[in-house]
Short mmCIF file of C-alpha atoms in Angstrom, two decimals:
data_model
loop_
_atom_site.label_atom_id
_atom_site.label_comp_id
_atom_site.label_asym_id
_atom_site.label_seq_id
_atom_site.Cartn_x
_atom_site.Cartn_y
_atom_site.Cartn_z
CA MET A 144 2.98 -22.06 23.68
CA ARG A 145 5.31 -19.77 21.75
CA ASN A 146 3.45 -17.04 20.64
CA SER A 147 3.03 -15.58 24.19
CA VAL A 148 3.69 -11.81 23.07
CA THR A 149 0.86 -10.43 21.82
CA THR A 150 1.62 -6.91 21.23
CA ALA A 151 1.46 -5.31 17.87
CA GLU A 152 4.18 -6.64 16.51
CA GLY A 153 4.72 -9.06 19.21
CA TRP A 154 4.42 -11.95 16.68
CA LEU A 155 7.61 -10.54 14.80
CA ARG A 156 9.66 -9.43 18.06
CA PRO A 157 12.81 -11.38 20.01
CA LEU A 158 10.87 -14.11 22.30
CA TRP A 159 9.45 -15.00 18.45
CA LEU A 160 12.35 -14.77 16.67
CA GLY A 161 14.54 -16.41 18.89
CA ASP A 162 12.75 -19.44 19.32
CA LEU A 163 12.69 -19.24 15.74
CA ILE A 164 16.61 -19.96 15.81
CA ALA A 165 16.34 -21.34 18.95
CA ASP A 166 15.05 -23.74 16.44
CA VAL A 167 16.63 -24.02 13.56
CA ASN A 168 19.92 -24.80 15.91
CA SER A 169 18.63 -27.50 17.59
CA GLU A 170 17.45 -28.86 14.21
CA PRO A 171 19.23 -32.46 13.42
CA ALA A 172 19.58 -32.61 10.21
CA ALA A 173 18.30 -30.29 7.79
CA PRO A 174 17.46 -31.31 4.28
CA PRO A 175 20.23 -29.15 1.87
CA ALA A 176 18.26 -25.84 1.30
CA ARG A 177 19.44 -24.23 -1.82
CA SER A 178 21.95 -21.49 -1.57
CA ASP A 179 20.00 -18.24 -1.00
CA ALA A 180 17.22 -19.77 0.73
CA ASP A 181 17.45 -18.57 4.98
CA PRO A 182 16.97 -21.44 7.46
CA LEU A 183 15.12 -19.29 9.57
CA GLU A 184 12.41 -18.99 6.36
CA ARG A 185 12.70 -21.91 5.63
CA ARG A 186 12.13 -23.22 9.56
CA ALA A 187 9.16 -20.24 9.12
CA ILE A 188 7.64 -21.82 6.19
CA ALA A 189 7.73 -25.48 6.96
CA ARG A 190 5.64 -24.20 10.54
CA ALA A 191 3.32 -22.36 8.91
CA LYS A 192 2.24 -25.09 6.79
CA GLU A 193 2.07 -27.09 9.73
CA GLY A 194 -0.28 -25.28 11.15
CA ASP A 195 1.33 -21.94 13.14
CA PRO A 196 0.25 -18.88 11.86
CA SER A 197 2.55 -16.53 14.61
CA SER A 198 5.62 -18.48 12.21
CA TYR A 199 3.87 -16.33 9.56
CA GLY A 200 5.04 -13.29 11.26
CA TYR A 201 8.66 -13.50 10.37
CA LEU A 202 7.98 -14.17 6.68
CA VAL A 203 5.69 -10.84 5.81
CA SER A 204 8.02 -8.57 8.12
CA LYS A 205 11.40 -9.84 6.04
CA TYR A 206 9.25 -9.17 2.88
CA THR A 207 6.55 -6.31 3.27
CA LYS A 208 8.50 -3.50 2.36
CA ARG A 209 9.12 -4.93 -1.27
CA VAL A 210 5.96 -6.58 -1.45
CA VAL A 211 4.50 -2.76 -1.04
CA SER A 212 7.11 -1.40 -3.12
CA ILE A 213 5.99 -3.92 -6.19
CA ALA A 214 1.74 -3.18 -5.30
CA TRP A 215 2.84 0.65 -5.36
CA GLY A 216 4.90 0.76 -8.80
CA ILE A 217 2.28 -0.71 -10.82
CA VAL A 218 -1.32 0.80 -9.01
CA ARG A 219 0.95 4.55 -7.68
CA ASN A 220 -1.40 4.28 -4.77
CA ALA A 221 -0.06 3.80 -1.66
CA HIS A 222 -3.32 3.27 0.02
CA ASP A 223 -3.93 0.41 -2.58
CA ALA A 224 -0.26 -0.94 -2.39
CA GLU A 225 -0.76 -1.94 1.63
CA ASP A 226 -4.09 -3.16 0.12
CA LEU A 227 -2.75 -5.35 -1.62
CA ALA A 228 0.61 -6.58 0.06
CA GLN A 229 -1.49 -7.41 3.29
CA GLU A 230 -4.03 -9.38 1.14
CA ALA A 231 -1.41 -11.57 -0.72
CA PHE A 232 0.38 -12.17 2.64
CA VAL A 233 -2.73 -13.77 3.11
CA ARG A 234 -3.31 -15.42 -0.21
CA ALA A 235 0.02 -16.83 0.66
CA TYR A 236 -0.65 -18.51 3.49
CA GLU A 237 -3.54 -20.19 2.40
CA LYS A 238 -1.10 -21.62 -0.58
CA LEU A 239 0.72 -22.95 1.39
CA PRO A 240 0.19 -26.49 1.69
CA ARG A 241 1.18 -26.27 -2.66
CA PHE A 242 4.22 -24.44 -1.54
CA ARG A 243 7.48 -26.62 -2.48
CA SER A 244 9.60 -26.39 0.86
CA GLY A 245 13.21 -25.54 0.76
CA GLU A 246 12.57 -22.95 -1.99
CA PRO A 247 13.21 -19.40 -1.23
CA PHE A 248 9.62 -17.62 -0.60
CA GLY A 249 10.65 -14.06 -2.03
CA PRO A 250 10.14 -15.18 -5.78
CA TRP A 251 6.71 -16.57 -5.06
CA ILE A 252 5.33 -13.81 -2.65
CA TYR A 253 6.24 -11.10 -5.45
CA ARG A 254 4.27 -13.18 -8.26
CA ILE A 255 0.92 -13.41 -6.40
CA VAL A 256 1.36 -9.22 -5.04
CA THR A 257 2.20 -8.76 -9.05
CA ASN A 258 -0.62 -10.39 -10.38
CA LEU A 259 -3.15 -9.17 -8.09
CA SER A 260 -1.73 -5.18 -8.74
CA LEU A 261 -2.18 -5.85 -12.05
CA ASP A 262 -6.35 -7.02 -12.11
CA VAL A 263 -6.38 -3.66 -9.76
CA VAL A 264 -4.85 -1.81 -12.81
CA LYS A 265 -7.12 -3.65 -15.15
CA HIS A 266 -10.05 -3.89 -12.99
CA ARG A 267 -9.23 0.41 -13.39
CA THR A 268 -8.58 0.92 -16.45
CA ARG A 269 -12.35 -0.97 -17.58
CA PHE A 270 -13.96 1.03 -14.91
CA ARG A 271 -12.91 4.71 -16.31
CA HIS A 272 -14.05 2.85 -19.92
CA GLU A 273 -17.43 2.80 -18.55
CA GLU A 274 -17.62 5.69 -16.43
CA LEU A 275 -15.11 8.44 -17.56
CA THR A 276 -16.47 11.32 -20.54
CA PRO A 277 -13.59 11.76 -23.15
CA ALA A 278 -13.14 15.05 -20.94
CA GLU A 279 -11.84 13.82 -18.49
CA PRO A 280 -8.35 13.15 -18.30
CA ALA A 281 -7.25 9.58 -19.37
CA ALA A 282 -4.70 8.42 -17.17
CA ARG A 283 -4.06 9.09 -12.96
CA ARG A 284 -1.43 9.73 -11.59
CA ASP A 285 -0.71 9.69 -8.39
CA ASN A 286 2.36 11.02 -7.27
CA ALA A 287 1.50 12.37 -4.11
CA ASP A 288 3.63 8.98 -2.44
CA LEU A 289 6.76 9.80 -3.95
CA PRO A 290 9.28 10.48 -0.82
CA ALA A 291 9.52 13.63 -0.38
CA GLN A 292 13.52 13.99 -0.73
CA THR A 293 12.60 12.30 -4.76
CA SER A 294 15.29 14.32 -6.82
CA GLU A 295 14.58 15.97 -9.75
CA ILE A 296 16.07 13.23 -12.10
CA ALA A 297 13.95 10.60 -10.26
CA ARG A 298 11.06 12.60 -10.51
CA ARG A 299 11.46 12.86 -14.38
CA ILE A 300 12.28 9.61 -14.49
CA ASP A 301 9.17 8.18 -12.89
CA ALA A 302 7.13 10.67 -15.47
CA ALA A 303 8.98 9.20 -17.93
CA VAL A 304 8.50 5.27 -16.81
CA GLU A 305 4.54 6.45 -15.89
CA SER A 306 3.93 7.77 -19.60
CA LEU A 307 4.83 4.36 -21.37
CA PRO A 308 1.92 1.50 -22.26
CA ARG A 309 1.25 -0.35 -19.04
CA MET A 310 2.72 -3.93 -19.53
CA GLN A 311 6.17 -1.77 -20.70
CA ARG A 312 5.60 0.58 -17.60
CA VAL A 313 5.15 -2.76 -15.09
CA VAL A 314 8.30 -4.76 -16.84
CA ALA A 315 10.33 -0.91 -17.12
CA ARG A 316 9.40 0.18 -13.05
CA LEU A 317 10.43 -3.70 -12.13
CA HIS A 318 13.80 -3.78 -13.98
CA LEU A 319 14.88 0.23 -13.39
CA VAL A 320 13.65 0.65 -9.75
CA GLU A 321 12.95 -3.01 -8.13
CA GLN A 322 16.16 -3.88 -9.43
CA PHE A 323 14.76 -7.15 -10.39
CA ASP A 324 16.55 -9.23 -13.94
CA HIS A 325 14.79 -10.44 -17.26
CA ALA A 326 13.98 -14.09 -15.60
CA GLU A 327 12.30 -12.76 -12.68
CA ILE A 328 10.33 -10.33 -14.33
CA ALA A 329 9.34 -12.84 -16.24
CA GLN A 330 8.40 -15.44 -13.31
CA MET A 331 6.48 -12.37 -11.27
CA THR A 332 4.59 -11.44 -14.08
CA GLY A 333 3.61 -14.74 -16.07
CA ILE A 334 5.22 -13.81 -19.55
CA SER A 335 7.72 -15.23 -20.94
CA GLU A 336 11.17 -13.50 -20.64
CA GLY A 337 11.49 -12.95 -24.78
CA THR A 338 8.17 -11.11 -23.85
CA VAL A 339 9.81 -9.42 -21.23
CA ARG A 340 12.66 -7.93 -23.29
CA SER A 341 10.97 -6.72 -26.29
CA HIS A 342 8.89 -5.00 -23.63
CA LEU A 343 11.91 -3.87 -21.75
CA SER A 344 13.38 -2.51 -25.67
CA LEU A 345 10.24 -1.16 -26.40
CA ALA A 346 10.57 0.99 -23.54
CA ARG A 347 13.76 1.80 -22.89
CA LYS A 348 13.86 3.14 -26.66
CA LYS A 349 10.92 5.50 -25.52
CA LEU A 350 12.66 6.68 -22.05
CA ARG A 351 16.13 7.41 -24.58
CA LYS A 352 13.85 9.72 -26.54
CA GLN A 353 11.88 11.41 -23.25
CA LEU A 354 15.21 11.63 -20.99
CA THR A 355 17.76 12.88 -23.96
CA ASP A 356 18.04 16.16 -22.66
CA LEU A 357 18.63 14.41 -18.57
CA TYR A 358 21.69 11.92 -20.01
CA GLY A 359 22.83 13.91 -23.21
CA GLY A 360 21.76 12.84 -26.69
CA SER A 361 25.12 11.84 -28.35
CA ASP A 362 27.15 9.19 -27.59
CA GLU A 363 30.16 9.32 -25.68
CA MET B 167 26.10 8.30 -23.88
CA ASN B 168 25.41 4.91 -25.29
CA GLU B 169 22.75 2.45 -24.93
CA GLU B 170 23.87 0.30 -22.28
CA ARG B 171 25.17 3.19 -20.48
CA PHE B 172 22.17 4.98 -20.81
CA PHE B 173 20.24 2.46 -19.30
CA GLU B 174 23.08 1.67 -16.21
CA ARG B 175 22.61 5.55 -15.64
CA LEU B 176 19.01 5.41 -15.34
CA ARG B 177 19.11 2.34 -12.95
CA GLU B 178 21.02 4.19 -10.48
CA ASP B 179 19.18 7.15 -10.56
CA ALA B 180 15.64 5.30 -10.79
CA GLN B 181 16.59 3.26 -7.23
CA PRO B 182 15.13 6.10 -4.90
CA LEU B 183 11.43 6.10 -7.03
CA ARG B 184 11.39 2.54 -4.79
CA PHE B 185 8.22 3.66 -2.49
CA GLU B 186 9.72 4.14 1.17
CA LEU B 187 6.91 2.62 3.84
CA ASP B 188 6.50 3.79 6.69
CA ALA B 189 6.59 1.71 10.77
CA LEU B 190 2.79 2.49 10.84
CA MET B 191 1.94 0.85 7.39
CA THR B 192 4.75 -1.80 8.38
CA THR B 193 2.80 -2.74 12.03
CA ARG B 194 -0.41 -2.31 10.49
CA ILE B 195 -0.38 -4.52 7.15
CA ALA B 196 1.43 -7.23 9.91
CA ALA B 197 -1.45 -7.02 12.21
CA GLY B 198 -3.98 -7.16 9.49
CA VAL B 199 -2.69 -10.26 7.95
CA ARG B 200 -1.91 -11.64 11.78
CA GLY B 201 -5.82 -11.03 12.06
CA ARG B 202 -6.84 -12.47 8.94
CA VAL B 203 -3.79 -15.38 8.99
CA SER B 204 -4.56 -16.73 12.89
CA GLY B 205 -8.78 -16.51 11.77
CA GLN B 206 -8.52 -19.17 9.32
CA PRO B 207 -9.96 -22.81 10.31
CA ASN B 208 -8.19 -26.12 9.65
CA VAL B 209 -9.76 -29.13 7.72
CA THR B 210 -11.85 -29.85 10.82
CA GLY B 211 -13.15 -26.00 11.44
CA VAL B 212 -14.52 -26.15 7.02
CA LEU B 213 -16.31 -29.92 7.56
CA ALA B 214 -17.36 -28.20 10.88
CA ARG B 215 -18.84 -24.80 9.00
CA TRP B 216 -20.12 -26.97 5.73
CA PHE B 217 -22.27 -29.48 8.04
CA ARG B 218 -23.45 -28.10 11.00
CA PRO B 219 -25.95 -26.41 9.02
CA LEU B 220 -26.60 -29.32 7.00
CA ALA B 221 -26.72 -31.00 10.47
CA ALA B 222 -29.87 -28.42 11.74
CA SER B 223 -31.30 -28.72 8.40
CA MET B 224 -32.18 -32.28 8.33
CA ALA B 225 -33.32 -32.13 12.20
CA ALA B 226 -35.53 -29.33 10.97
CA VAL B 227 -36.95 -31.78 8.58
CA ALA B 228 -37.01 -34.36 10.45
CA LEU B 229 -39.10 -32.57 13.60
CA ALA B 230 -41.64 -31.25 10.96
CA SER B 231 -42.18 -34.90 9.97
CA LEU B 232 -42.37 -36.22 13.22
CA LEU B 233 -44.99 -33.48 14.10
CA GLY B 234 -47.13 -33.67 11.19
CA MET B 235 -47.20 -37.11 11.67
CA ILE B 236 -48.85 -36.98 15.19
CA TRP B 237 -50.58 -33.89 13.64
CA LEU B 238 -52.14 -36.69 10.95
CA ASP B 239 -52.08 -39.30 13.48
CA ARG B 240 -55.02 -37.17 15.45
CA GLN B 241 -56.79 -35.87 12.37
CA SER B 242 -57.16 -39.64 10.98
CA ALA B 243 -57.60 -41.38 14.57
CA PRO B 244 -61.43 -39.70 15.84
CA ALA B 245 -62.39 -40.27 11.85
CA VAL B 246 -61.80 -44.22 12.24
CA ASP B 247 -63.79 -44.19 15.58
CA ALA B 248 -66.78 -42.99 13.93
CA LEU B 249 -66.03 -45.57 11.17
CA ALA B 250 -65.94 -48.11 12.89
CA SER B 251 -69.09 -47.04 15.23
CA THR B 252 -71.28 -46.82 12.38
CA SER B 253 -70.17 -50.14 10.52
CA SER B 254 -71.13 -52.07 13.73
CA PRO B 255 -74.28 -53.32 13.97
CA VAL B 256 -75.89 -52.92 17.57
CA GLU B 257 -77.44 -56.80 18.10
CA ILE B 258 -80.04 -57.39 19.81
CA ALA B 259 -81.77 -60.50 21.05
CA VAL B 260 -85.44 -60.10 22.50
CA ALA B 261 -87.04 -63.35 23.03
CA GLY B 262 -84.67 -66.25 21.19
CA ASP B 263 -84.18 -63.59 18.27
CA VAL B 264 -81.97 -61.76 17.30
CA TYR B 265 -81.97 -58.15 15.50
CA SER B 266 -79.58 -56.17 13.74
CA VAL B 267 -79.57 -52.41 14.50
CA ASN B 268 -77.58 -49.95 13.12
CA PRO B 269 -77.53 -46.84 14.97
#
C-alpha cells in the first residue's frame, strides 16, 4: 500500500508525493488537460475518485491556505474559518464523483467554502435578530485574528470593507484581498457577473468616501 | 487620484489582510479532513449499513412469529385432546347389546 506514512502530516509528505510524481511520469497517454491544471492535481483527483483517500491530501495541502483565507474573510473568525475549511474539503471529497476530470480543483473548492461561509453569516444574522436586544451592538467585528504586522493602512481598509453591506463586503474582500476577478467571484458566490460588478462599483464608491484621507480626495 | 488608480492602490494595500494560517492550523485541518475522509464508507458499506438493521429486524420478527406459533400450538393442543375425549362416546357391549356412554 502506498499510504504507509502515518505521521500527522504523513500523507502530504515526500514518499506519497514521490509516488504521485512517479505515477504522473509513467502515465502513458494523459488526456489533454487545461493549461492551468497541475498534473499532480489531476492525478490526485483521479485517484481520490477511484476511492483512494490518501491522494486527497495533496489537494488539501495545496488549497488549505487560500480556502481558510476566503472563509476567514467572510466569517471573520479563525476557529469558524478552520471548521469551514475542513467541512469544505470533506464535502468536496464526497462530491468528487461528480467532479469533471481535467478541471482545476481550485475554483470548485473556493465555491464550496464561499457558500458554506455565506451560510454561516446568514445564520448569524438570523440568530442575532432573534436573540439580541437593541442595546447590543448590531455587528461583531473580530479583528483579533488580523496578522500582527498588519499596517495601519491595511487596518483602515479592513475597517472600511467591514462597514459595507454583506454582499458588497464579500465581493469587495474577494476582489481586493483575495485578488479574484469578476468572473471568478461570480462563480464562487453564485451571482451573475453583472451583479458582482454592481456590488463592486457600490463598494468602491463607499470605500473611496471612507478612505479619502488615506489616498487623497482630488484627482491627480 | 483617479478611480482606477485608487482601486489599484487599494488592492495593493489590502493584500496583507489575507489570513495567514500557522502550521498548527494546517496540520489540524489536514488531520481532520483525513480522519473524516478515510472513514467514509464505500457503496458496499452504505448498503451494509442499511441492510444490517433491516435484516436484524426481519430476523427478530420471524423469531417472534415462530415462538408465537409454537406457543399457540401448545396452548391449543390440550383443548383438542379434551374435545376429542369429550366428543367420543364409550361403547360398551354387554350380553350382545351395545351401550354408548358419554364420559
